[in-house]
Amino acid sequence: MIMRSKLLLPLIAIAIILVAAAAAGCTSMNGGTGLSSGDRPSSYGESWNGPQVAPQYPGAYDSKSSGTAGVAPVPTASGEAYSDIGNRKVIMTASIQIETTKFNESVDKVRFLATSTGGYVQSSSMNMYDQNRRSSTITIKVPQSAYEQTLSEIRKLGTVKSDSSTGSDVTLQYVDVESRLKNLRAEEARLIDIMDQAKNVTEILAVERELSRVQGEIESYQARLNVLNSQIDFSTITVYVTEPEPVVSYDWGIGDAVTEAVHAFVGMIGGLIVLTGYLIPLVLYLALGLAALYLLIRGALWLYKRSQNRKTEAAEEKKERPEEKK
């Protein structure tokens, strides 16, 4: 038992050295664009933003080596190369605004185009704006093979007010994730072989810890690869459907004049009714206020006259008293 442990310890050390060398080889193969251990997600479920913009690689346009100006092959995890544009990984997105009088029909048509091509409606909304005009925003996902045909059908729905289409090349990012995933799976297989040969509990636990880390990274990179595949396989199209402004006619006839006059008269009567409704409470309050003010003034005048009368009577009494004494 002791001899087996002594033999397995060097074997584990050699395996760990081989794993480290394989990881270093993976990093150098990808041109230094790989992630450090601090940049990688530690477990499945954590988001990996990764390099959003694929770095440029030498030889992208090398007319001397190939004789023509073209795209240089990108090596894959299996050693093959994406030697033409058709093999590149491109995420397609488009935005198009359509103005149409057939609003409901156009919205239904966009939904139908998504489902009939094997895609789906990602989101949809509708609102009202200037002069009760309707507007709808629909985001659909369609297979990349049906991308151009779907755009062509959408353009037929009405007047195209704006139209844009972009493609994001994620070939290098895709190959990088794919390559790392392959190396991690190879590392996982080697660790499983080592675990099968381990007889000591300490050795088994050490290999299990390393195997758990590797399997966590495999799940994270596989999730990232699944997201890329979904974005590549299904293109995104955002459609804005709007109604045109109502057409104002300036042709005026007797019938139109009479109609306008009736509408104006009805509007005036309605305005007067509304104004009367507002004025009635105001008039009542004003009348009550004036009545109260009138009563106050009358009362003040009455008191003033009364006081004056008393003064006059008092003066007359004073005059009469001296005459009586004589």
mmCIF file of C-alpha atoms in Angstrom:
data_model
loop_
_atom_site.group_PDB
_atom_site.id
_atom_site.type_symbol
_atom_site.label_atom_id
_atom_site.label_comp_id
_atom_site.label_asym_id
_atom_site.label_seq_id
_atom_site.Cartn_x
_atom_site.Cartn_y
_atom_site.Cartn_z
ATOM 1 C CA MET A 1 0.000 0.000 0.000
ATOM 2 C CA ILE A 2 2.848 2.396 0.864
ATOM 3 C CA MET A 3 4.632 1.519 -2.371
ATOM 4 C CA ARG A 4 1.475 2.243 -4.402
ATOM 5 C CA SER A 5 1.088 5.638 -2.722
ATOM 6 C CA LYS A 6 4.693 6.483 -3.456
ATOM 7 C CA LEU A 7 4.181 5.532 -7.090
ATOM 8 C CA LEU A 8 0.914 7.479 -7.424
ATOM 9 C CA LEU A 9 2.263 10.720 -5.976
ATOM 10 C CA PRO A 10 4.756 11.253 -8.845
ATOM 11 C CA LEU A 11 2.047 10.189 -11.287
ATOM 12 C CA ILE A 12 -0.331 12.873 -9.951
ATOM 13 C CA ALA A 13 2.437 15.474 -10.033
ATOM 14 C CA ILE A 14 3.196 14.612 -13.671
ATOM 15 C CA ALA A 15 -0.524 14.813 -14.541
ATOM 16 C CA ILE A 16 -0.839 18.259 -12.950
ATOM 17 C CA ILE A 17 2.232 19.445 -14.892
ATOM 18 C CA LEU A 18 0.676 18.123 -18.122
ATOM 19 C CA VAL A 19 -2.616 19.896 -17.347
ATOM 20 C CA ALA A 20 -0.798 23.187 -16.722
ATOM 21 C CA ALA A 21 1.163 22.763 -19.950
ATOM 22 C CA ALA A 22 -2.057 22.082 -21.884
ATOM 23 C CA ALA A 23 -3.669 25.209 -20.444
ATOM 24 C CA ALA A 24 -0.618 27.281 -21.379
ATOM 25 C CA GLY A 25 -0.712 25.831 -24.886
ATOM 26 C CA CYS A 26 -4.409 26.776 -25.181
ATOM 27 C CA THR A 27 -3.602 30.356 -24.219
ATOM 28 C CA SER A 28 -0.735 30.660 -26.697
ATOM 29 C CA MET A 29 -2.804 29.078 -29.502
ATOM 30 C CA ASN A 30 -5.475 31.752 -29.146
ATOM 31 C CA GLY A 31 -2.984 34.569 -29.639
ATOM 32 C CA GLY A 32 -3.087 35.827 -26.074
ATOM 33 C CA THR A 33 -6.773 36.724 -26.265
ATOM 34 C CA GLY A 34 -7.775 34.233 -23.579
ATOM 35 C CA LEU A 35 -9.148 34.979 -20.156
ATOM 36 C CA SER A 36 -7.199 34.794 -16.934
ATOM 37 C CA SER A 37 -8.538 32.756 -14.037
ATOM 38 C CA GLY A 38 -9.840 35.959 -12.506
ATOM 39 C CA ASP A 39 -11.751 36.796 -15.691
ATOM 40 C CA ARG A 40 -13.462 33.414 -16.001
ATOM 41 C CA PRO A 41 -16.680 32.673 -14.143
ATOM 42 C CA SER A 42 -16.064 30.384 -11.201
ATOM 43 C CA SER A 43 -19.309 28.434 -11.523
ATOM 44 C CA TYR A 44 -22.184 27.797 -13.857
ATOM 45 C CA GLY A 45 -24.826 30.512 -13.833
ATOM 46 C CA GLU A 46 -22.442 33.468 -13.535
ATOM 47 C CA SER A 47 -22.475 35.690 -16.581
ATOM 48 C CA TRP A 48 -19.329 35.896 -18.721
ATOM 49 C CA ASN A 49 -19.095 39.090 -20.690
ATOM 50 C CA GLY A 50 -15.942 38.019 -22.474
ATOM 51 C CA PRO A 51 -14.246 40.112 -25.111
ATOM 52 C CA GLN A 52 -17.091 41.928 -26.845
ATOM 53 C CA VAL A 53 -14.969 43.045 -29.799
ATOM 54 C CA ALA A 54 -12.866 40.368 -31.424
ATOM 55 C CA PRO A 55 -9.237 41.535 -31.740
ATOM 56 C CA GLN A 56 -7.630 41.821 -35.117
ATOM 57 C CA TYR A 57 -5.245 39.036 -36.044
ATOM 58 C CA PRO A 58 -2.268 39.231 -38.372
ATOM 59 C CA GLY A 59 -2.782 38.132 -41.910
ATOM 60 C CA ALA A 60 -6.423 39.123 -42.123
ATOM 61 C CA TYR A 61 -5.710 40.563 -45.563
ATOM 62 C CA ASP A 62 -2.599 38.999 -46.978
ATOM 63 C CA SER A 63 -2.434 39.377 -50.744
ATOM 64 C CA LYS A 64 1.182 38.137 -50.881
ATOM 65 C CA SER A 65 0.494 34.756 -49.353
ATOM 66 C CA SER A 66 -2.759 33.965 -51.155
ATOM 67 C CA GLY A 67 -2.470 36.014 -54.300
ATOM 68 C CA THR A 68 -5.829 37.690 -53.618
ATOM 69 C CA ALA A 69 -7.094 40.012 -50.933
ATOM 70 C CA GLY A 70 -9.320 37.886 -48.730
ATOM 71 C CA VAL A 71 -10.136 36.789 -45.220
ATOM 72 C CA ALA A 72 -7.441 34.762 -43.551
ATOM 73 C CA PRO A 73 -8.470 31.347 -42.214
ATOM 74 C CA VAL A 74 -9.274 31.186 -38.510
ATOM 75 C CA PRO A 75 -8.143 27.962 -36.815
ATOM 76 C CA THR A 76 -10.773 25.981 -34.940
ATOM 77 C CA ALA A 77 -10.376 23.727 -31.933
ATOM 78 C CA SER A 78 -10.042 20.694 -34.223
ATOM 79 C CA GLY A 79 -7.310 22.298 -36.343
ATOM 80 C CA GLU A 80 -9.642 23.141 -39.221
ATOM 81 C CA ALA A 81 -10.030 26.696 -40.534
ATOM 82 C CA TYR A 82 -12.868 29.033 -41.485
ATOM 83 C CA SER A 83 -11.449 29.717 -44.926
ATOM 84 C CA ASP A 84 -14.402 31.579 -46.461
ATOM 85 C CA ILE A 85 -17.042 34.076 -45.426
ATOM 86 C CA GLY A 86 -19.757 31.420 -45.390
ATOM 87 C CA ASN A 87 -18.072 29.675 -42.436
ATOM 88 C CA ARG A 88 -17.716 32.786 -40.312
ATOM 89 C CA LYS A 89 -19.872 33.361 -37.253
ATOM 90 C CA VAL A 90 -21.907 36.554 -37.731
ATOM 91 C CA ILE A 91 -24.737 37.933 -35.571
ATOM 92 C CA MET A 92 -27.206 39.826 -37.779
ATOM 93 C CA THR A 93 -29.511 42.594 -36.496
ATOM 94 C CA ALA A 94 -31.850 44.940 -38.367
ATOM 95 C CA SER A 95 -34.146 47.874 -37.624
ATOM 96 C CA ILE A 96 -36.847 49.042 -40.027
ATOM 97 C CA GLN A 97 -39.681 51.602 -39.765
ATOM 98 C CA ILE A 98 -42.799 51.155 -41.885
ATOM 99 C CA GLU A 99 -45.578 53.724 -42.350
ATOM 100 C CA THR A 100 -48.867 52.210 -43.486
ATOM 101 C CA THR A 101 -52.611 52.847 -43.481
ATOM 102 C CA LYS A 102 -53.235 49.114 -42.909
ATOM 103 C CA PHE A 103 -51.952 49.158 -39.357
ATOM 104 C CA ASN A 104 -53.571 46.030 -37.884
ATOM 105 C CA GLU A 105 -52.932 43.988 -41.009
ATOM 106 C CA SER A 106 -49.247 44.979 -41.059
ATOM 107 C CA VAL A 107 -48.717 44.138 -37.382
ATOM 108 C CA ASP A 108 -50.314 40.718 -37.881
ATOM 109 C CA LYS A 109 -48.181 40.155 -40.985
ATOM 110 C CA VAL A 110 -44.940 40.828 -39.074
ATOM 111 C CA ARG A 111 -45.975 38.304 -36.423
ATOM 112 C CA PHE A 112 -46.840 35.772 -39.115
ATOM 113 C CA LEU A 113 -43.468 36.237 -40.833
ATOM 114 C CA ALA A 114 -41.693 35.429 -37.568
ATOM 115 C CA THR A 115 -43.582 32.213 -36.838
ATOM 116 C CA SER A 116 -43.855 30.981 -40.434
ATOM 117 C CA THR A 117 -40.060 30.993 -40.870
ATOM 118 C CA GLY A 118 -39.473 29.005 -37.700
ATOM 119 C CA GLY A 119 -38.778 32.035 -35.517
ATOM 120 C CA TYR A 120 -40.741 33.760 -32.787
ATOM 121 C CA VAL A 121 -41.883 37.153 -31.491
ATOM 122 C CA GLN A 122 -39.504 38.325 -28.767
ATOM 123 C CA SER A 123 -41.428 41.442 -27.699
ATOM 124 C CA SER A 124 -44.298 43.649 -28.854
ATOM 125 C CA SER A 125 -45.846 46.961 -27.753
ATOM 126 C CA MET A 126 -48.344 49.535 -29.060
ATOM 127 C CA ASN A 127 -49.138 53.147 -28.106
ATOM 128 C CA MET A 128 -50.981 56.248 -29.309
ATOM 129 C CA TYR A 129 -49.312 59.521 -30.191
ATOM 130 C CA ASP A 130 -49.871 62.702 -32.278
ATOM 131 C CA GLN A 131 -53.522 63.076 -33.418
ATOM 132 C CA ASN A 132 -54.464 59.577 -32.178
ATOM 133 C CA ARG A 133 -52.046 57.863 -34.549
ATOM 134 C CA ARG A 134 -51.056 54.328 -33.558
ATOM 135 C CA SER A 135 -47.518 53.028 -33.331
ATOM 136 C CA SER A 136 -46.281 49.493 -32.680
ATOM 137 C CA THR A 137 -42.791 48.148 -31.955
ATOM 138 C CA ILE A 138 -42.253 44.446 -32.674
ATOM 139 C CA THR A 139 -38.979 42.586 -32.134
ATOM 140 C CA ILE A 140 -38.806 39.210 -33.865
ATOM 141 C CA LYS A 141 -36.237 36.419 -34.107
ATOM 142 C CA VAL A 142 -35.902 34.605 -37.426
ATOM 143 C CA PRO A 143 -33.462 31.951 -38.660
ATOM 144 C CA GLN A 144 -30.458 33.556 -40.322
ATOM 145 C CA SER A 145 -31.282 31.698 -43.538
ATOM 146 C CA ALA A 146 -34.616 33.582 -43.694
ATOM 147 C CA TYR A 147 -33.184 36.955 -42.626
ATOM 148 C CA GLU A 148 -33.016 38.704 -46.020
ATOM 149 C CA GLN A 149 -36.308 37.236 -47.258
ATOM 150 C CA THR A 150 -38.109 38.382 -44.093
ATOM 151 C CA LEU A 151 -36.740 41.911 -44.467
ATOM 152 C CA SER A 152 -37.867 41.953 -48.090
ATOM 153 C CA GLU A 153 -41.416 40.965 -47.097
ATOM 154 C CA ILE A 154 -41.535 43.589 -44.328
ATOM 155 C CA ARG A 155 -40.517 46.342 -46.766
ATOM 156 C CA LYS A 156 -43.595 45.505 -48.858
ATOM 157 C CA LEU A 157 -45.981 46.341 -46.003
ATOM 158 C CA GLY A 158 -45.847 50.113 -46.520
ATOM 159 C CA THR A 159 -43.594 53.116 -46.963
ATOM 160 C CA VAL A 160 -40.107 52.499 -45.580
ATOM 161 C CA LYS A 161 -39.142 55.493 -43.424
ATOM 162 C CA SER A 162 -35.852 54.056 -42.132
ATOM 163 C CA ASP A 163 -33.946 50.840 -42.711
ATOM 164 C CA SER A 164 -30.669 49.587 -41.222
ATOM 165 C CA SER A 165 -28.937 46.222 -41.024
ATOM 166 C CA THR A 166 -25.700 45.315 -39.227
ATOM 167 C CA GLY A 167 -23.591 42.208 -38.795
ATOM 168 C CA SER A 168 -21.274 41.520 -35.860
ATOM 169 C CA ASP A 169 -18.476 39.053 -36.626
ATOM 170 C CA VAL A 170 -17.863 36.894 -33.534
ATOM 171 C CA THR A 171 -15.785 34.199 -35.236
ATOM 172 C CA LEU A 172 -12.685 34.729 -33.100
ATOM 173 C CA GLN A 173 -14.707 34.839 -29.908
ATOM 174 C CA TYR A 174 -16.580 31.691 -30.934
ATOM 175 C CA VAL A 175 -13.380 29.808 -31.817
ATOM 176 C CA ASP A 176 -11.766 30.917 -28.556
ATOM 177 C CA VAL A 177 -14.663 29.574 -26.467
ATOM 178 C CA GLU A 178 -14.844 26.393 -28.543
ATOM 179 C CA SER A 179 -11.090 25.777 -28.168
ATOM 180 C CA ARG A 180 -11.126 26.345 -24.429
ATOM 181 C CA LEU A 181 -14.081 24.009 -24.088
ATOM 182 C CA LYS A 182 -12.245 21.253 -25.961
ATOM 183 C CA ASN A 183 -9.124 21.602 -23.802
ATOM 184 C CA LEU A 184 -11.184 21.609 -20.625
ATOM 185 C CA ARG A 185 -12.949 18.403 -21.687
ATOM 186 C CA ALA A 186 -9.573 16.769 -22.358
ATOM 187 C CA GLU A 187 -8.388 17.923 -18.937
ATOM 188 C CA GLU A 188 -11.556 16.485 -17.395
ATOM 189 C CA ALA A 189 -10.917 13.096 -19.030
ATOM 190 C CA ARG A 190 -7.319 13.021 -17.729
ATOM 191 C CA LEU A 191 -8.433 13.860 -14.199
ATOM 192 C CA ILE A 192 -11.062 11.106 -14.308
ATOM 193 C CA ASP A 193 -8.355 8.604 -15.351
ATOM 194 C CA ILE A 194 -6.145 9.762 -12.479
ATOM 195 C CA MET A 195 -9.034 9.430 -10.014
ATOM 196 C CA ASP A 196 -9.668 5.859 -11.176
ATOM 197 C CA GLN A 197 -6.038 4.990 -10.354
ATOM 198 C CA ALA A 198 -5.932 6.798 -6.999
ATOM 199 C CA LYS A 199 -6.115 4.585 -3.893
ATOM 200 C CA ASN A 200 -5.473 7.134 -1.166
ATOM 201 C CA VAL A 201 -8.308 9.299 0.194
ATOM 202 C CA THR A 202 -6.096 12.397 0.191
ATOM 203 C CA GLU A 203 -5.213 11.866 -3.451
ATOM 204 C CA ILE A 204 -8.856 11.286 -4.387
ATOM 205 C CA LEU A 205 -9.988 14.474 -2.637
ATOM 206 C CA ALA A 206 -7.269 16.523 -4.339
ATOM 207 C CA VAL A 207 -8.258 15.214 -7.768
ATOM 208 C CA GLU A 208 -11.959 15.757 -6.993
ATOM 209 C CA ARG A 209 -11.356 19.418 -6.158
ATOM 210 C CA GLU A 210 -9.530 19.980 -9.427
ATOM 211 C CA LEU A 211 -12.156 18.003 -11.343
ATOM 212 C CA SER A 212 -14.972 20.068 -9.794
ATOM 213 C CA ARG A 213 -13.251 23.295 -10.856
ATOM 214 C CA VAL A 214 -12.752 22.039 -14.408
ATOM 215 C CA GLN A 215 -16.351 20.830 -14.716
ATOM 216 C CA GLY A 216 -17.616 24.208 -13.469
ATOM 217 C CA GLU A 217 -15.621 25.975 -16.182
ATOM 218 C CA ILE A 218 -16.909 23.515 -18.782
ATOM 219 C CA GLU A 219 -20.506 24.347 -17.861
ATOM 220 C CA SER A 220 -19.803 28.088 -17.978
ATOM 221 C CA TYR A 221 -18.129 27.970 -21.390
ATOM 222 C CA GLN A 222 -20.814 25.634 -22.727
ATOM 223 C CA ALA A 223 -23.489 28.123 -21.623
ATOM 224 C CA ARG A 224 -21.596 30.930 -23.373
ATOM 225 C CA LEU A 225 -21.304 28.817 -26.527
ATOM 226 C CA ASN A 226 -25.045 28.097 -26.426
ATOM 227 C CA VAL A 227 -25.793 31.829 -26.217
ATOM 228 C CA LEU A 228 -23.519 32.556 -29.181
ATOM 229 C CA ASN A 229 -25.127 29.771 -31.214
ATOM 230 C CA SER A 230 -28.588 31.160 -30.455
ATOM 231 C CA GLN A 231 -27.567 34.692 -31.465
ATOM 232 C CA ILE A 232 -25.913 33.422 -34.647
ATOM 233 C CA ASP A 233 -28.681 31.025 -35.685
ATOM 234 C CA PHE A 234 -31.520 33.511 -35.030
ATOM 235 C CA SER A 235 -31.211 37.056 -36.347
ATOM 236 C CA THR A 236 -32.970 39.949 -34.599
ATOM 237 C CA ILE A 237 -35.295 42.291 -36.519
ATOM 238 C CA THR A 238 -36.975 45.265 -34.817
ATOM 239 C CA VAL A 239 -39.965 46.607 -36.769
ATOM 240 C CA TYR A 240 -41.624 49.976 -36.079
ATOM 241 C CA VAL A 241 -45.105 50.199 -37.638
ATOM 242 C CA THR A 242 -46.745 53.656 -37.658
ATOM 243 C CA GLU A 243 -49.835 55.240 -39.169
ATOM 244 C CA PRO A 244 -49.436 58.238 -41.522
ATOM 245 C CA GLU A 245 -50.632 61.732 -40.675
ATOM 246 C CA PRO A 246 -54.280 62.362 -41.649
ATOM 247 C CA VAL A 247 -54.679 64.156 -44.993
ATOM 248 C CA VAL A 248 -56.283 67.611 -44.626
ATOM 249 C CA SER A 249 -58.472 68.651 -47.586
ATOM 250 C CA TYR A 250 -58.702 72.371 -48.436
ATOM 251 C CA ASP A 251 -61.547 71.991 -51.000
ATOM 252 C CA TRP A 252 -64.513 73.958 -49.592
ATOM 253 C CA GLY A 253 -68.132 73.692 -50.750
ATOM 254 C CA ILE A 254 -71.536 74.877 -49.504
ATOM 255 C CA GLY A 255 -72.118 71.603 -47.701
ATOM 256 C CA ASP A 256 -68.766 71.865 -45.971
ATOM 257 C CA ALA A 257 -69.488 75.500 -45.028
ATOM 258 C CA VAL A 258 -72.869 74.579 -43.516
ATOM 259 C CA THR A 259 -71.300 71.680 -41.643
ATOM 260 C CA GLU A 260 -68.537 73.911 -40.325
ATOM 261 C CA ALA A 261 -71.105 76.548 -39.258
ATOM 262 C CA VAL A 262 -73.244 73.969 -37.451
ATOM 263 C CA HIS A 263 -70.195 72.561 -35.713
ATOM 264 C CA ALA A 264 -69.091 76.069 -34.722
ATOM 265 C CA PHE A 265 -72.574 76.942 -33.405
ATOM 266 C CA VAL A 266 -72.837 73.722 -31.431
ATOM 267 C CA GLY A 267 -69.366 74.324 -30.091
ATOM 268 C CA MET A 268 -70.291 77.874 -29.070
ATOM 269 C CA ILE A 269 -73.470 76.691 -27.290
ATOM 270 C CA GLY A 270 -71.500 74.019 -25.527
ATOM 271 C CA GLY A 271 -68.926 76.591 -24.496
ATOM 272 C CA LEU A 272 -71.621 78.912 -23.142
ATOM 273 C CA ILE A 273 -73.161 76.087 -21.143
ATOM 274 C CA VAL A 274 -69.808 75.224 -19.655
ATOM 275 C CA LEU A 275 -69.109 78.909 -18.948
ATOM 276 C CA THR A 276 -72.512 79.298 -17.281
ATOM 277 C CA GLY A 277 -71.813 76.303 -15.118
ATOM 278 C CA TYR A 278 -68.596 77.963 -13.963
ATOM 279 C CA LEU A 279 -70.201 81.427 -13.519
ATOM 280 C CA ILE A 280 -73.310 80.443 -11.511
ATOM 281 C CA PRO A 281 -71.420 79.673 -8.290
ATOM 282 C CA LEU A 282 -69.287 82.771 -8.790
ATOM 283 C CA VAL A 283 -72.365 84.986 -9.271
ATOM 284 C CA LEU A 284 -74.015 83.532 -6.173
ATOM 285 C CA TYR A 285 -70.949 84.182 -4.049
ATOM 286 C CA LEU A 286 -70.670 87.698 -5.469
ATOM 287 C CA ALA A 287 -74.374 88.423 -4.790
ATOM 288 C CA LEU A 288 -74.074 87.225 -1.205
ATOM 289 C CA GLY A 289 -71.004 89.362 -0.715
ATOM 290 C CA LEU A 290 -72.696 92.466 -2.126
ATOM 291 C CA ALA A 291 -75.794 91.883 0.026
ATOM 292 C CA ALA A 292 -73.667 91.597 3.143
ATOM 293 C CA LEU A 293 -71.770 94.759 2.216
ATOM 294 C CA TYR A 294 -75.051 96.602 1.585
ATOM 295 C CA LEU A 295 -76.413 95.592 4.984
ATOM 296 C CA LEU A 296 -73.229 96.707 6.697
ATOM 297 C CA ILE A 297 -73.352 100.116 5.022
ATOM 298 C CA ARG A 298 -77.063 100.547 5.848
ATOM 299 C CA GLY A 299 -76.431 99.615 9.445
ATOM 300 C CA ALA A 300 -73.537 102.046 9.724
ATOM 301 C CA LEU A 301 -75.618 104.865 8.248
ATOM 302 C CA TRP A 302 -78.514 104.097 10.614
ATOM 303 C CA LEU A 303 -76.221 104.221 13.612
ATOM 304 C CA TYR A 304 -74.666 107.444 12.383
ATOM 305 C CA LYS A 305 -78.055 109.132 11.892
ATOM 306 C CA ARG A 306 -79.239 107.940 15.277
ATOM 307 C CA SER A 307 -76.213 109.397 17.006
ATOM 308 C CA GLN A 308 -76.719 112.680 15.175
ATOM 309 C CA ASN A 309 -80.365 112.815 16.217
ATOM 310 C CA ARG A 310 -79.455 112.272 19.832
ATOM 311 C CA LYS A 311 -76.909 115.054 19.699
ATOM 312 C CA THR A 312 -79.513 117.410 18.227
ATOM 313 C CA GLU A 313 -82.077 116.499 20.863
ATOM 314 C CA ALA A 314 -79.543 117.038 23.618
ATOM 315 C CA ALA A 315 -78.648 120.480 22.272
ATOM 316 C CA GLU A 316 -82.306 121.500 22.118
ATOM 317 C CA GLU A 317 -82.878 120.380 25.694
ATOM 318 C CA LYS A 318 -80.004 122.544 26.883
ATOM 319 C CA LYS A 319 -81.506 125.571 25.182
ATOM 320 C CA GLU A 320 -84.945 125.021 26.764
ATOM 321 C CA ARG A 321 -83.657 124.697 30.351
ATOM 322 C CA PRO A 322 -82.296 128.303 30.750
ATOM 323 C CA GLU A 323 -85.603 129.712 29.485
ATOM 324 C CA GLU A 324 -87.579 127.764 32.089
ATOM 325 C CA LYS A 325 -85.368 129.136 34.904
ATOM 326 C CA LYS A 326 -86.132 132.710 33.906
#
